[in-house]
Tab-separated table of C-alpha atoms and ligand atoms in Angstrom:
chain	number	residue	atom	x	y	z
A	9	UNK	CA	33.377	195.231	273.363
A	10	UNK	CA	36.694	196.441	274.930
A	11	UNK	CA	38.154	195.885	271.367
A	12	UNK	CA	35.285	197.773	269.809
A	13	UNK	CA	35.741	200.658	272.232
A	14	UNK	CA	39.517	200.692	271.801
A	15	UNK	CA	39.058	200.903	267.945
A	16	UNK	CA	36.476	203.503	268.320
A	17	UNK	CA	38.889	205.582	270.678
A	18	UNK	CA	41.722	205.193	268.085
A	19	UNK	CA	39.590	206.219	265.291
A	20	UNK	CA	39.149	209.594	267.179
A	21	UNK	CA	42.817	209.980	267.307
A	22	UNK	CA	43.638	208.460	263.957
A	23	UNK	CA	40.962	208.666	261.745
A	24	UNK	CA	40.454	205.702	259.177
A	25	UNK	CA	42.049	206.430	255.862
A	26	UNK	CA	41.694	204.673	252.450
A	27	UNK	CA	44.398	202.200	251.800
A	28	UNK	CA	44.724	203.656	248.219
A	29	UNK	CA	44.497	207.398	248.258
A	30	UNK	CA	44.540	208.386	251.903
A	31	UNK	CA	40.818	209.773	252.041
A	32	UNK	CA	38.687	209.330	254.953
A	33	UNK	CA	36.676	206.049	255.071
A	34	UNK	CA	34.341	204.361	257.696
A	35	UNK	CA	36.690	201.962	259.218
A	36	UNK	CA	40.440	200.864	259.056
A	37	UNK	CA	41.783	198.699	256.463
A	38	UNK	CA	39.385	199.599	253.622
A	39	UNK	CA	39.443	201.324	250.317
A	40	UNK	CA	37.227	204.273	249.599
A	41	UNK	CA	34.295	203.663	247.011
A	42	UNK	CA	36.375	205.432	244.211
A	43	UNK	CA	39.424	203.227	244.795
A	44	UNK	CA	37.564	200.123	245.168
A	45	UNK	CA	35.576	200.501	241.899
A	46	UNK	CA	38.808	201.604	239.947
A	47	UNK	CA	40.406	198.048	240.609
A	48	UNK	CA	40.294	195.978	237.599
A	49	UNK	CA	40.094	192.455	238.949
A	50	UNK	CA	41.687	189.818	236.911
A	51	UNK	CA	39.216	186.792	236.177
A	52	UNK	CA	38.552	184.012	233.972
A	53	UNK	CA	38.917	183.573	231.042
A	54	UNK	CA	42.699	183.714	231.042
A	55	UNK	CA	45.873	182.079	229.996
A	56	UNK	CA	46.154	178.610	231.559
A	57	UNK	CA	49.859	179.193	232.019
A	58	UNK	CA	50.626	182.895	232.547
A	59	UNK	CA	47.136	184.081	233.497
A	60	UNK	CA	46.801	186.775	231.075
A	61	UNK	CA	43.125	187.723	230.676
A	62	UNK	CA	41.525	186.780	227.353
A	63	UNK	CA	38.826	189.105	225.910
A	64	UNK	CA	36.776	186.399	224.673
A	65	UNK	CA	35.488	182.928	226.162
A	66	UNK	CA	38.295	180.146	225.342
A	67	UNK	CA	38.278	176.692	225.931
A	68	UNK	CA	39.615	175.506	229.346
A	69	UNK	CA	43.223	174.903	229.549
A	70	UNK	CA	44.023	177.292	226.604
A	71	UNK	CA	47.267	179.123	226.685
A	72	UNK	CA	48.070	182.673	225.195
A	73	UNK	CA	50.364	182.927	222.227
A	74	UNK	CA	53.449	184.055	224.126
A	75	UNK	CA	53.116	181.246	226.321
A	76	UNK	CA	52.957	178.933	223.674
A	77	UNK	CA	55.905	180.444	221.814
A	78	UNK	CA	58.104	180.490	224.895
A	79	UNK	CA	56.641	178.481	227.667
A	80	UNK	CA	57.697	180.039	231.030
A	81	UNK	CA	59.384	177.962	233.784
A	82	UNK	CA	56.556	178.285	236.043
A	83	UNK	CA	53.493	176.149	235.695
A	84	UNK	CA	50.817	178.850	236.454
A	85	UNK	CA	50.850	182.476	237.309
A	86	UNK	CA	47.785	184.348	238.684
A	87	UNK	CA	47.429	188.087	239.685
A	88	UNK	CA	44.196	189.481	241.691
A	89	UNK	CA	44.018	192.844	239.859
A	90	UNK	CA	45.838	194.946	237.129
A	91	UNK	CA	48.701	197.223	238.026
A	92	UNK	CA	47.577	200.658	236.742
A	93	UNK	CA	47.230	204.211	237.959
A	94	UNK	CA	44.168	203.190	240.062
A	95	UNK	CA	45.869	200.441	241.867
A	96	UNK	CA	49.350	202.085	242.330
A	97	UNK	CA	48.614	203.882	245.326
A	98	UNK	CA	47.365	200.655	246.958
A	99	UNK	CA	50.234	198.791	246.060
A	100	UNK	CA	52.833	201.318	246.863
A	101	UNK	CA	50.983	203.480	249.387
A	102	UNK	CA	52.202	202.829	252.416
A	103	UNK	CA	51.946	206.492	253.295
A	104	UNK	CA	48.344	205.906	254.162
A	105	UNK	CA	47.274	204.115	257.047
A	106	UNK	CA	49.080	200.986	258.414
A	107	UNK	CA	51.456	199.049	256.432
A	108	UNK	CA	49.957	195.850	258.234
A	109	UNK	CA	46.470	196.693	257.240
A	110	UNK	CA	47.499	197.043	253.590
A	111	UNK	CA	49.334	193.779	253.626
A	112	UNK	CA	46.252	192.253	255.046
A	113	UNK	CA	43.966	193.658	252.506
A	114	UNK	CA	46.469	192.469	249.729
A	115	UNK	CA	46.623	188.933	251.391
A	116	UNK	CA	43.008	188.781	251.046
A	117	UNK	CA	42.921	189.594	247.448
A	118	UNK	CA	45.774	186.999	246.971
A	119	UNK	CA	43.865	184.296	248.807
A	120	UNK	CA	40.818	184.810	246.497
A	121	UNK	CA	42.487	184.863	243.418
A	122	UNK	CA	44.973	182.029	244.036
A	123	UNK	CA	42.995	179.852	246.251
A	124	UNK	CA	43.691	176.858	243.924
A	125	UNK	CA	47.395	177.581	243.685
A	126	UNK	CA	47.570	178.169	247.531
A	127	UNK	CA	45.684	174.913	248.227
A	128	UNK	CA	47.931	172.672	245.776
A	129	UNK	CA	51.213	174.332	247.044
A	130	UNK	CA	53.815	172.249	249.284
A	131	UNK	CA	55.815	175.481	250.160
A	132	UNK	CA	55.301	179.355	249.835
A	133	UNK	CA	58.044	181.391	249.170
A	134	UNK	CA	58.703	185.176	248.615
A	135	UNK	CA	60.390	186.684	245.777
A	136	UNK	CA	63.627	188.343	247.550
A	137	UNK	CA	64.052	192.155	247.831
A	138	UNK	CA	67.529	193.148	247.062
A	139	UNK	CA	69.137	195.196	249.916
A	140	UNK	CA	69.908	198.281	247.799
A	141	UNK	CA	66.312	198.685	247.227
A	142	UNK	CA	65.475	198.918	250.709
A	143	UNK	CA	66.022	202.661	250.755
A	144	UNK	CA	62.696	203.297	249.146
A	145	UNK	CA	60.856	200.119	250.034
A	146	UNK	CA	61.830	199.701	253.660
A	147	UNK	CA	60.819	196.174	253.913
A	148	UNK	CA	59.833	193.233	251.611
A	149	UNK	CA	56.082	193.406	251.146
A	150	UNK	CA	56.470	189.981	249.104
A	151	UNK	CA	57.654	188.294	252.323
A	152	UNK	CA	55.087	189.776	254.625
A	153	UNK	CA	52.437	188.545	252.128
A	154	UNK	CA	53.852	185.052	251.787
A	155	UNK	CA	54.153	184.749	255.636
A	156	UNK	CA	50.801	185.789	256.094
A	157	UNK	CA	49.355	183.318	253.338
A	158	UNK	CA	51.413	180.563	254.511
A	159	UNK	CA	49.757	180.972	257.998
A	160	UNK	CA	46.341	181.455	256.590
A	161	UNK	CA	46.832	178.142	254.587
A	162	UNK	CA	48.883	176.078	256.925
A	163	UNK	CA	51.761	175.539	254.612
A	164	UNK	CA	55.416	175.842	255.305
A	165	UNK	CA	56.986	179.132	254.623
A	166	UNK	CA	60.440	179.314	253.017
A	167	UNK	CA	61.282	182.621	253.590
A	168	UNK	CA	64.830	182.258	252.695
A	169	UNK	CA	64.425	180.024	249.788
A	170	UNK	CA	65.783	182.664	247.040
A	171	UNK	CA	68.538	184.846	247.334
A	172	UNK	CA	69.251	187.814	245.143
A	173	UNK	CA	73.113	187.235	244.131
A	174	UNK	CA	73.841	190.601	242.754
A	175	UNK	CA	72.480	194.244	242.203
A	176	UNK	CA	70.636	194.061	239.075
A	177	UNK	CA	70.016	197.193	237.164
A	178	UNK	CA	66.724	198.869	237.580
A	179	UNK	CA	64.478	196.945	235.235
A	180	UNK	CA	62.158	199.996	234.454
A	181	UNK	CA	63.393	200.966	230.947
A	182	UNK	CA	64.651	197.429	229.611
A	183	UNK	CA	62.858	195.456	227.024
A	184	UNK	CA	61.683	192.218	227.984
A	185	UNK	CA	64.854	190.450	226.429
A	186	UNK	CA	67.044	192.941	228.220
A	187	UNK	CA	65.176	192.178	231.504
A	188	UNK	CA	65.717	188.420	231.246
A	189	UNK	CA	69.522	189.091	230.309
A	190	UNK	CA	69.819	191.390	233.299
A	191	UNK	CA	68.208	188.810	235.694
A	192	UNK	CA	70.282	186.017	234.559
A	193	UNK	CA	71.824	184.334	237.391
A	194	UNK	CA	70.731	186.969	239.515
A	195	UNK	CA	68.865	184.536	241.964
A	196	UNK	CA	70.416	181.628	243.960
A	197	UNK	CA	68.712	178.925	246.231
A	198	UNK	CA	71.122	178.724	249.280
A	199	UNK	CA	72.256	175.289	249.707
A	200	UNK	CA	70.319	175.168	253.333
A	201	UNK	CA	67.092	175.753	251.583
A	202	UNK	CA	67.358	172.859	249.055
A	203	UNK	CA	66.588	170.152	251.450
A	204	UNK	CA	63.043	171.569	252.133
A	205	UNK	CA	62.500	172.424	248.235
A	206	UNK	CA	63.333	169.072	246.797
A	207	UNK	CA	60.559	167.661	244.671
A	208	UNK	CA	58.063	170.270	246.278
A	209	UNK	CA	55.374	172.334	244.486
A	210	UNK	CA	56.624	175.815	245.438
A	211	UNK	CA	54.401	178.951	245.270
A	212	UNK	CA	56.372	182.318	244.702
A	213	UNK	CA	54.632	185.405	246.016
A	214	UNK	CA	55.321	189.014	244.952
A	215	UNK	CA	53.363	192.242	245.222
A	216	UNK	CA	53.583	193.131	241.312
A	217	UNK	CA	54.377	191.133	238.269
A	218	UNK	CA	55.385	193.454	235.357
A	219	UNK	CA	56.972	191.520	232.495
A	220	UNK	CA	57.461	188.326	234.425
A	221	UNK	CA	61.174	188.384	234.160
A	222	UNK	CA	61.725	188.374	237.818
A	223	UNK	CA	59.444	185.330	238.488
A	224	UNK	CA	60.845	183.533	235.700
A	225	UNK	CA	64.287	183.972	236.815
A	226	UNK	CA	63.041	182.826	240.199
A	227	UNK	CA	61.446	179.828	238.890
A	228	UNK	CA	64.644	178.668	237.018
A	229	UNK	CA	66.561	179.151	240.193
A	230	UNK	CA	63.988	177.009	242.285
A	231	UNK	CA	63.831	174.247	239.606
A	232	UNK	CA	67.543	174.033	239.158
A	233	UNK	CA	67.902	173.490	242.984
A	234	UNK	CA	65.425	170.486	242.785
A	235	UNK	CA	62.114	171.947	243.433
A	236	UNK	CA	59.469	169.854	241.628
A	237	UNK	CA	57.213	172.690	240.452
A	238	UNK	CA	56.759	176.426	240.650
A	239	UNK	CA	53.695	178.541	240.497
A	240	UNK	CA	53.201	182.287	241.007
A	241	UNK	CA	50.868	184.450	242.768
A	242	UNK	CA	51.029	188.251	242.741
A	243	UNK	CA	48.607	190.892	243.997
A	244	UNK	CA	49.025	193.337	240.924
A	245	UNK	CA	49.892	192.581	237.260
A	246	UNK	CA	50.912	195.040	234.599
A	247	UNK	CA	48.804	194.576	231.603
A	248	UNK	CA	50.212	196.749	229.008
A	249	UNK	CA	49.287	196.846	225.280
A	250	UNK	CA	53.184	196.431	224.570
A	251	UNK	CA	53.364	193.187	226.516
A	252	UNK	CA	53.160	190.115	224.217
A	253	UNK	CA	49.719	189.869	222.538
A	254	UNK	CA	47.672	186.725	222.193
B	328	ZN	ZN1	40.920	205.830	248.116
B	329	ZN	ZN1	50.166	182.976	228.843
């Protein structure tokens, strides 16, 4: 009752805003109807490995052409929704509302999309954020999400499992081959983290997956450091026409 009253009082001072576009909504931590219906949820059927959605029903366990041609180091990657102009505001939009509320909302989408991966994980770890990127993203959203999920699923959280060794060029305009070259050797698993990862199934968390080059490089570093297997779970995923086709 007290909480409800406090919330109502707070809503008078700070009216609830959509986590995506900043429009007024009924209560805190929500999307407006337009942003909600604009999200493209990623669902089955999808590639058993990278999670890329298939347009047609396929047999369970089938993989896309890209994964068959060049198997990723990770076992399975899954994402909750497509990263596109409709979801961009939600993923990057900490201007609107509370960052923690956005993180909680995103963690909820990850918990639904990646339930199986979360349940089967031994350890949960975030993709690290480079120091030099902190000027525009002032904190590591991946680490906030992975901490929330580790708590929710009662799993160990290896917050410092991976370190970015050097400043990589911005990935924005690079082809996927260039991205891989750019990221080669960019991630290391510190000596003190190796013990807790040995033989473990590690679930890597990030906010957005673009070409998959970053999670691939992180998965390689984890496996090289003795992890038993790596899965990947992201809130959003780029599904571009120019990414490898089926
Ligand atoms: Zn909105
Ligand atoms: Zn695939």
